[in-house]
Amino acid sequence: MDVRSTSTASPPGTTGYPTRPPLRRFLSDCYEQFRSDNSGAVADYIPELKRADPAHFGISLVTIDGHIYEVGDSAVPFTIQSVSKAFVFALALEMVGEARVSATIGVEPSGEAFNSIRLTNDNRPFNPMVNAGAIACSGLIYEVEGKGAFERIRAKLSQFAGRELGVDDAVHASETATGNRNRAIAWLLRNYAVLPDDVDAVLDVYFRQCAILVTARDLAVMAATLANRGINPVTGVQVITPHIVARTLSVMTSSGMYDYAGEWTYRVGIPAKSGVGGGIVAALPSQMGLGTFSPLLDDHFNSVRGLKVCEALSARFDLHMLNRNADVRTSIMADYDIYGISSRRSRQPHEQQILDERHSDIRVLELVGAMNFGTIDYVTRKLTGEPPNAPLLIIDFRRVPDITAAGAELFGETLTALGDGGVTTIVSGVERSSTLWQAISERTADARRLRCFTLLDDAIEWAEDQVIYRHGGFTDVKESSHLHEQALLAELGEDEIAAIVKLSTTRRYEPGQRIIGAGEPASSLFFLQSGMVSVKLPSGVRLASLGPGMEFGEMAILEQSRSADVFADTPVTCLELPLDSFADYRRLHPETSLKIMRNLAAILARRLVAANAKVDLLSAY
Ligand code: GLN
């Protein structure tokens, strides 16, 4: 047996992690289990199809992120036959529009075999998945493209498959020579003006599209494109609109498996389409596309082994499309005010006091997962109910990959209402250039009132500033601070401070200038006297913003090299104290040294308490 997967295989002999994803093993098991089933027969009404090898059996599954699983004869080409109908229907919708298509072809299951000649009471084909409807689809495309119709179809199916597809001329010739039943259907359609005059030309388009060569892998990619709202997950190309995808999957659900469709949807519950060449496509929206190939067909002309694979997959993993479970309540990961939590910007004591008193003025809601109709409705109920919202509302989207149009609609309306009610909303965790931000801001009446921050921490800092400002405590950048106010030098006497100043050098920096670089030797510590600095990890994550009266680089007392960068945010003045001269000083003045070390311990302990509060709060969710 041939088992492939395009994932990078584990190095041979590596122990400790699985060498095959369980889904691949499942597909291999299906292959092993069903290959011995030789029931059914190859199609023979098209003479050339009799040449199919009944032993052939291929399975391929393509995920929404474009991973391809392949088992067995997944690379063996065969003719697509009726599987083409689903994709040609999508193309017809794209080319002539929904109104024209529904005026020509119905969408009701016929309950009859694929080649039934019966039409609806108003003389239209029942649906595009039976021959009559498919020939009518080819007719619609022929009316627009004329001689170019087949090439247009081939090119579209190639986009679905992500590679250029060819045609089996022998099968095409064979069906042309024997396809009198389809010819009869076509002329009947001509009689009711469903087809134009060139009936033979339309039939040739249809016969040729049925003779397009595909592999199980191609079918899986095509199905995955349908499952992925029309974007081919392997090539990334948007092949068809999501709207048309939904229409196509609908008729596949109701009629894709001919007169077995009802049973199929009931048992398997995955939109699918089969063909007499032995192929089946099955597309489970937002999950995966499956393609199978085995030419032995049952009485309904569906591939016996293909059907079994679909049934087994659906049963084993509970994939019925109507069996969905999602709890909207998991969409809010955390909902808190800033009590005990603050941005990484260190505040002056009187500013901190305002924040401590007004902590409930800032509400933070951290969302998680894809936001859709249901989850956003839940979120909006949390935002609009009693008690009224805090005046500053931060909604964090950093764990939200996507929002649907319905979700954005409900969300935008809520933000508009909150804004009218005087709530300032801050959206964090999104880039201004993202489609997520676009979707939200587009649907909010006065989007200019919305704030947007990439980082939650920046959003909290901005909201804190608002609270401090609104309560009269805004001191902005303090001019300068005396060394007495340095936490690290608390309790030191005049003489002791004077001695420290003597050992130090005054330094000035421009905004944006780097004062300390991560990885550099840690040979001094700094007392910030005026201006603001930010301590950042090399990744850009901010650890703290500091103002006058605060020290930085103090970890040098404990560590050999700098663990973070420090940048000047404003013009900065500080005193730099070299550690070697300080070491001499410490030897001479052990008491002062002890005070400084005690202060350092207190500073570190406060930081630990703050970090613990954050861990505690987040672990409550
Ligand atoms: N070309 C075939 C036909 O029209 C396609 C039928 C099918 O795959 N069910 O008979």
Coordinates of N, CA, C and O in Angstrom, one line a residue, residues 58-167:
G58 N -8.5 4.8 -4.2 CA -7.7 5.9 -3.7 C -8.5 6.8 -2.8 O -9.7 7.0 -3.0
I59 N -7.9 7.3 -1.8 CA -8.6 8.2 -0.9 C -7.7 9.4 -0.6 O -6.4 9.3 -0.5
S60 N -8.2 10.6 -0.6 CA -7.5 11.8 -0.3 C -8.4 12.7 0.5 O -9.6 12.8 0.3
L61 N -7.8 13.3 1.5 CA -8.5 14.3 2.3 C -7.7 15.5 2.5 O -6.5 15.5 2.7
V62 N -8.3 16.7 2.2 CA -7.6 18.0 2.3 C -8.2 18.8 3.3 O -9.4 19.0 3.4
T63 N -7.4 19.3 4.2 CA -7.9 20.1 5.3 C -8.0 21.6 4.9 O -7.5 22.0 3.9
I64 N -8.7 22.4 5.8 CA -8.9 23.8 5.5 C -7.6 24.5 5.4 O -7.4 25.6 4.8
D65 N -6.6 24.1 6.1 CA -5.3 24.7 6.1 C -4.4 24.2 5.0 O -3.2 24.5 4.9
G66 N -5.0 23.4 4.1 CA -4.3 22.9 2.9 C -3.4 21.7 3.1 O -2.5 21.4 2.3
H67 N -3.5 21.0 4.2 CA -2.8 19.7 4.4 C -3.4 18.6 3.6 O -4.7 18.5 3.6
I68 N -2.6 17.9 2.8 CA -3.2 16.8 2.0 C -2.8 15.4 2.5 O -1.6 15.1 2.6
Y69 N -3.8 14.6 2.8 CA -3.6 13.2 3.1 C -4.0 12.4 1.9 O -4.9 12.7 1.2
E70 N -3.2 11.4 1.6 CA -3.4 10.6 0.5 C -3.1 9.1 0.8 O -2.2 8.8 1.5
V71 N -4.0 8.2 0.4 CA -3.9 6.8 0.6 C -4.2 6.0 -0.6 O -5.2 6.4 -1.3
G72 N -3.5 5.0 -0.9 CA -3.8 4.1 -2.0 C -3.6 4.8 -3.4 O -2.6 5.6 -3.6
D73 N -4.5 4.5 -4.3 CA -4.4 5.0 -5.7 C -4.9 6.4 -5.9 O -5.6 6.7 -6.8
S74 N -4.4 7.3 -5.0 CA -4.9 8.7 -5.0 C -4.4 9.5 -6.1 O -4.8 10.6 -6.4
A75 N -3.4 8.9 -6.9 CA -2.8 9.7 -8.0 C -3.2 9.1 -9.3 O -2.7 9.5 -10.4
V76 N -4.1 8.1 -9.3 CA -4.5 7.5 -10.5 C -5.6 8.3 -11.2 O -6.6 8.6 -10.6
P77 N -5.4 8.7 -12.5 CA -6.4 9.5 -13.1 C -7.6 8.7 -13.6 O -7.5 7.6 -14.0
F78 N -8.8 9.3 -13.6 CA -10.0 8.7 -14.1 C -10.9 9.9 -14.5 O -10.6 11.0 -14.2
T79 N -12.0 9.6 -15.2 CA -12.9 10.7 -15.7 C -13.8 11.1 -14.6 O -14.4 10.4 -13.8
I80 N -14.0 12.4 -14.5 CA -14.7 13.1 -13.4 C -16.2 12.8 -13.5 O -16.9 12.7 -12.5
Q81 N -16.7 12.6 -14.7 CA -18.2 12.3 -15.0 C -19.1 13.3 -14.2 O -18.8 14.5 -14.2
S82 N -20.0 12.8 -13.5 CA -21.1 13.6 -12.9 C -20.5 14.5 -11.7 O -21.2 15.4 -11.3
V83 N -19.3 14.2 -11.2 CA -18.8 15.1 -10.2 C -18.6 16.5 -10.7 O -18.7 17.5 -10.0
S84 N -18.4 16.6 -12.1 CA -18.3 17.9 -12.7 C -19.5 18.7 -12.5 O -19.4 20.0 -12.5
K85 N -20.7 18.1 -12.4 CA -21.9 18.9 -12.3 C -22.0 19.9 -11.3 O -22.5 21.0 -11.5
A86 N -21.4 19.6 -10.1 CA -21.5 20.5 -9.0 C -20.7 21.8 -9.3 O -21.1 22.9 -9.1
F87 N -19.5 21.6 -9.9 CA -18.6 22.7 -10.2 C -19.0 23.5 -11.4 O -18.9 24.7 -11.4
V88 N -19.7 22.8 -12.4 CA -20.2 23.5 -13.5 C -21.4 24.3 -13.1 O -21.6 25.4 -13.6
F89 N -22.2 23.8 -12.2 CA -23.3 24.6 -11.7 C -22.8 25.9 -11.0 O -23.4 27.0 -11.3
A90 N -21.8 25.7 -10.2 CA -21.2 26.9 -9.6 C -20.7 27.9 -10.7 O -21.0 29.2 -10.5
L91 N -20.1 27.4 -11.7 CA -19.6 28.3 -12.8 C -20.8 29.0 -13.5 O -20.8 30.2 -13.8
A92 N -21.9 28.2 -13.7 CA -23.1 28.8 -14.4 C -23.7 30.0 -13.5 O -24.0 31.0 -14.0
L93 N -23.7 29.7 -12.2 CA -24.2 30.8 -11.3 C -23.3 32.0 -11.4 O -23.8 33.1 -11.4
E94 N -22.0 31.8 -11.5 CA -21.1 32.9 -11.5 C -21.3 33.7 -12.9 O -21.2 34.9 -12.9
M95 N -21.5 32.9 -13.9 CA -21.5 33.5 -15.3 C -22.8 34.2 -15.6 O -22.8 35.3 -16.2
V96 N -23.9 33.6 -15.3 CA -25.2 34.2 -15.7 C -26.1 34.6 -14.6 O -27.1 35.3 -14.8
G97 N -25.7 34.4 -13.4 CA -26.4 34.9 -12.2 C -27.5 33.9 -11.8 O -28.0 33.1 -12.5
E98 N -27.9 34.2 -10.5 CA -28.9 33.3 -9.9 C -30.3 33.3 -10.6 O -30.9 32.2 -10.8
A99 N -30.7 34.4 -11.0 CA -32.1 34.5 -11.5 C -32.2 33.7 -12.8 O -33.1 32.9 -13.0
R100 N -31.2 33.9 -13.7 CA -31.2 33.1 -14.9 C -31.1 31.6 -14.7 O -31.8 30.8 -15.3
V101 N -30.3 31.2 -13.8 CA -30.1 29.8 -13.5 C -31.4 29.2 -13.0 O -31.9 28.2 -13.4
S102 N -32.0 29.9 -12.0 CA -33.3 29.3 -11.4 C -34.4 29.4 -12.4 O -35.3 28.5 -12.3
A103 N -34.4 30.3 -13.4 CA -35.5 30.3 -14.4 C -35.3 29.1 -15.3 O -36.3 28.6 -15.9
T104 N -34.1 28.5 -15.4 CA -33.8 27.4 -16.3 C -33.9 26.0 -15.6 O -34.3 25.1 -16.2
I105 N -33.4 26.0 -14.4 CA -33.2 24.7 -13.7 C -33.7 24.8 -12.3 O -33.5 25.8 -11.6
G106 N -34.4 23.7 -11.8 CA -34.9 23.7 -10.5 C -33.9 23.3 -9.4 O -32.7 23.1 -9.8
V107 N -34.3 23.2 -8.2 CA -33.4 22.7 -7.2 C -34.0 21.6 -6.3 O -33.6 21.3 -5.2
E108 N -35.1 21.0 -6.8 CA -35.8 20.0 -6.1 C -35.2 18.6 -6.4 O -34.9 18.4 -7.6
P109 N -35.0 17.8 -5.4 CA -34.6 16.4 -5.7 C -35.6 15.7 -6.6 O -36.8 15.9 -6.4
S110 N -35.2 14.9 -7.5 CA -36.1 14.3 -8.5 C -36.6 12.9 -7.9 O -37.6 12.4 -8.3
G111 N -35.7 12.4 -7.0 CA -36.1 11.0 -6.5 C -35.9 10.0 -7.6 O -36.2 8.8 -7.4
E112 N -35.3 10.4 -8.7 CA -35.1 9.4 -9.8 C -33.6 9.2 -10.1 O -32.8 10.0 -9.6
A113 N -33.3 8.3 -11.0 CA -31.9 8.0 -11.4 C -31.4 9.2 -12.1 O -32.1 10.1 -12.6
F114 N -30.0 9.3 -12.2 CA -29.4 10.5 -12.7 C -29.7 10.7 -14.2 O -29.7 11.8 -14.6
N115 N -30.1 9.6 -14.9 CA -30.3 9.8 -16.3 C -31.8 9.9 -16.7 O -32.2 9.6 -17.8
S116 N -32.6 10.2 -15.7 CA -34.1 10.2 -15.9 C -34.4 11.3 -16.9 O -33.8 12.4 -16.9
I117 N -35.3 11.0 -17.7 CA -35.7 12.0 -18.8 C -36.9 12.9 -18.4 O -37.3 13.8 -19.0
R118 N -37.4 12.6 -17.2 CA -38.6 13.3 -16.7 C -38.2 14.7 -16.3 O -37.2 14.9 -15.7
L119 N -39.1 15.7 -16.6 CA -38.9 17.1 -16.2 C -39.9 17.5 -15.2 O -40.9 16.7 -14.9
T120 N -39.8 18.7 -14.6 CA -40.8 19.1 -13.7 C -42.1 19.5 -14.4 O -42.1 19.5 -15.6
N121 N -43.1 19.9 -13.7 CA -44.4 20.2 -14.3 C -44.3 21.4 -15.2 O -45.0 21.5 -16.2
D122 N -43.4 22.3 -14.9 CA -43.2 23.4 -15.8 C -42.0 23.2 -16.8 O -41.4 24.1 -17.3
N123 N -41.7 21.9 -17.0 CA -40.8 21.6 -18.0 C -39.3 22.1 -17.8 O -38.7 22.5 -18.8
R124 N -38.9 22.1 -16.6 CA -37.5 22.4 -16.4 C -36.9 21.1 -15.8 O -37.6 20.3 -15.2
P125 N -35.5 21.0 -15.9 CA -34.9 19.9 -15.2 C -35.1 20.1 -13.7 O -35.2 21.2 -13.2
F126 N -35.2 18.9 -13.0 CA -35.4 19.0 -11.5 C -34.3 19.8 -10.8 O -34.6 20.6 -9.9
N127 N -33.1 19.4 -11.1 CA -32.0 20.1 -10.4 C -30.7 19.9 -11.2 O -30.7 19.1 -12.2
P128 N -29.7 20.6 -10.9 CA -28.4 20.6 -11.7 C -27.6 19.4 -11.5 O -26.5 19.2 -12.2
M129 N -28.0 18.5 -10.6 CA -27.1 17.3 -10.3 C -27.6 16.1 -11.2 O -26.9 15.0 -11.2
V130 N -28.7 16.1 -11.8 CA -29.1 15.1 -12.7 C -28.7 15.5 -14.1 O -28.5 16.7 -14.4
N131 N -28.7 14.5 -15.0 CA -28.1 14.8 -16.4 C -28.9 16.0 -17.0 O -28.2 16.9 -17.6
A132 N -30.2 16.0 -17.0 CA -31.0 17.0 -17.6 C -30.6 18.4 -17.1 O -30.3 19.3 -18.0
G133 N -30.4 18.5 -15.8 CA -30.0 19.8 -15.2 C -28.6 20.2 -15.6 O -28.3 21.4 -15.8
A134 N -27.7 19.2 -15.6 CA -26.3 19.4 -15.9 C -26.2 19.9 -17.4 O -25.4 20.8 -17.7
I135 N -26.9 19.2 -18.3 CA -26.8 19.6 -19.7 C -27.4 21.0 -19.8 O -26.8 21.8 -20.6
A136 N -28.4 21.4 -19.1 CA -29.0 22.7 -19.1 C -27.9 23.7 -18.6 O -27.8 24.8 -19.2
C137 N -27.1 23.4 -17.6 CA -26.1 24.2 -17.1 C -25.0 24.5 -18.2 O -24.6 25.6 -18.4
S138 N -24.6 23.4 -18.8 CA -23.6 23.5 -19.9 C -24.2 24.4 -21.0 O -23.5 25.2 -21.6
G139 N -25.5 24.3 -21.2 CA -26.2 25.1 -22.2 C -26.1 26.6 -21.8 O -25.8 27.5 -22.7
L140 N -26.3 26.9 -20.6 CA -26.2 28.3 -20.1 C -24.8 28.9 -20.4 O -24.6 30.0 -20.9
I141 N -23.8 28.1 -20.1 CA -22.4 28.5 -20.3 C -22.1 28.6 -21.8 O -21.5 29.6 -22.3
Y142 N -22.7 27.7 -22.6 CA -22.5 27.7 -24.0 C -23.1 29.0 -24.6 O -22.6 29.6 -25.5
E143 N -24.3 29.4 -24.1 CA -24.9 30.6 -24.6 C -24.0 31.8 -24.4 O -24.1 32.8 -25.2
V144 N -23.2 31.9 -23.3 CA -22.4 33.0 -23.1 C -21.0 32.9 -23.9 O -20.6 33.8 -24.5
E145 N -20.5 31.7 -23.8 CA -19.1 31.5 -24.3 C -19.0 30.9 -25.7 O -17.9 30.9 -26.3
G146 N -20.1 30.3 -26.2 CA -20.1 29.7 -27.5 C -19.0 28.6 -27.6 O -18.8 27.8 -26.6
K147 N -18.2 28.7 -28.6 CA -17.1 27.6 -28.8 C -16.1 27.6 -27.6 O -15.5 26.6 -27.4
G148 N -16.0 28.7 -26.8 CA -15.1 28.7 -25.7 C -15.6 28.1 -24.4 O -15.0 28.1 -23.4
A149 N -16.9 27.6 -24.5 CA -17.6 27.1 -23.3 C -16.8 26.0 -22.6 O -16.6 26.0 -21.4
F150 N -16.3 25.0 -23.4 CA -15.7 23.9 -22.7 C -14.4 24.4 -22.0 O -14.1 24.0 -20.9
E151 N -13.6 25.2 -22.7 CA -12.3 25.7 -22.2 C -12.6 26.5 -20.9 O -11.9 26.4 -19.9
R152 N -13.7 27.2 -20.9 CA -14.0 28.0 -19.7 C -14.3 27.0 -18.5 O -13.9 27.3 -17.4
I153 N -15.0 25.9 -18.8 CA -15.3 25.0 -17.8 C -14.0 24.3 -17.3 O -13.8 24.2 -16.1
R154 N -13.2 23.9 -18.3 CA -11.9 23.2 -17.9 C -11.1 24.1 -17.0 O -10.5 23.7 -16.0
A155 N -11.0 25.4 -17.4 CA -10.2 26.3 -16.7 C -10.7 26.5 -15.2 O -9.9 26.5 -14.3
K156 N -12.0 26.5 -15.1 CA -12.6 26.7 -13.7 C -12.4 25.5 -12.9 O -11.9 25.6 -11.7
L157 N -12.6 24.3 -13.4 CA -12.4 23.1 -12.7 C -10.9 22.9 -12.3 O -10.5 22.5 -11.2
S158 N -10.0 23.4 -13.2 CA -8.6 23.4 -12.9 C -8.3 24.3 -11.7 O -7.4 23.9 -10.9
Q159 N -8.9 25.4 -11.6 CA -8.7 26.3 -10.5 C -9.2 25.6 -9.2 O -8.5 25.7 -8.2
F160 N -10.3 25.0 -9.3 CA -10.8 24.2 -8.1 C -9.8 23.2 -7.7 O -9.5 23.0 -6.5
A161 N -9.2 22.5 -8.7 CA -8.2 21.4 -8.4 C -6.8 22.0 -8.1 O -6.0 21.2 -7.5
G162 N -6.6 23.2 -8.5 CA -5.2 23.7 -8.2 C -4.2 23.3 -9.2 O -3.0 23.4 -9.0
R163 N -4.6 22.7 -10.3 CA -3.7 22.3 -11.4 C -4.4 22.2 -12.7 O -5.7 22.1 -12.7
E164 N -3.7 22.2 -13.8 CA -4.4 22.2 -15.1 C -4.9 20.8 -15.4 O -4.1 19.8 -15.4
L165 N -6.1 20.6 -15.6 CA -6.7 19.3 -15.8 C -6.9 19.0 -17.3 O -7.1 19.9 -18.1
G166 N -6.7 17.8 -17.7 CA -6.8 17.4 -19.1 C -8.0 16.6 -19.4 O -8.9 16.4 -18.5
V167 N -8.2 16.0 -20.6 CA -9.4 15.3 -21.0 C -9.0 13.9 -21.5 O -8.0 13.7 -22.1

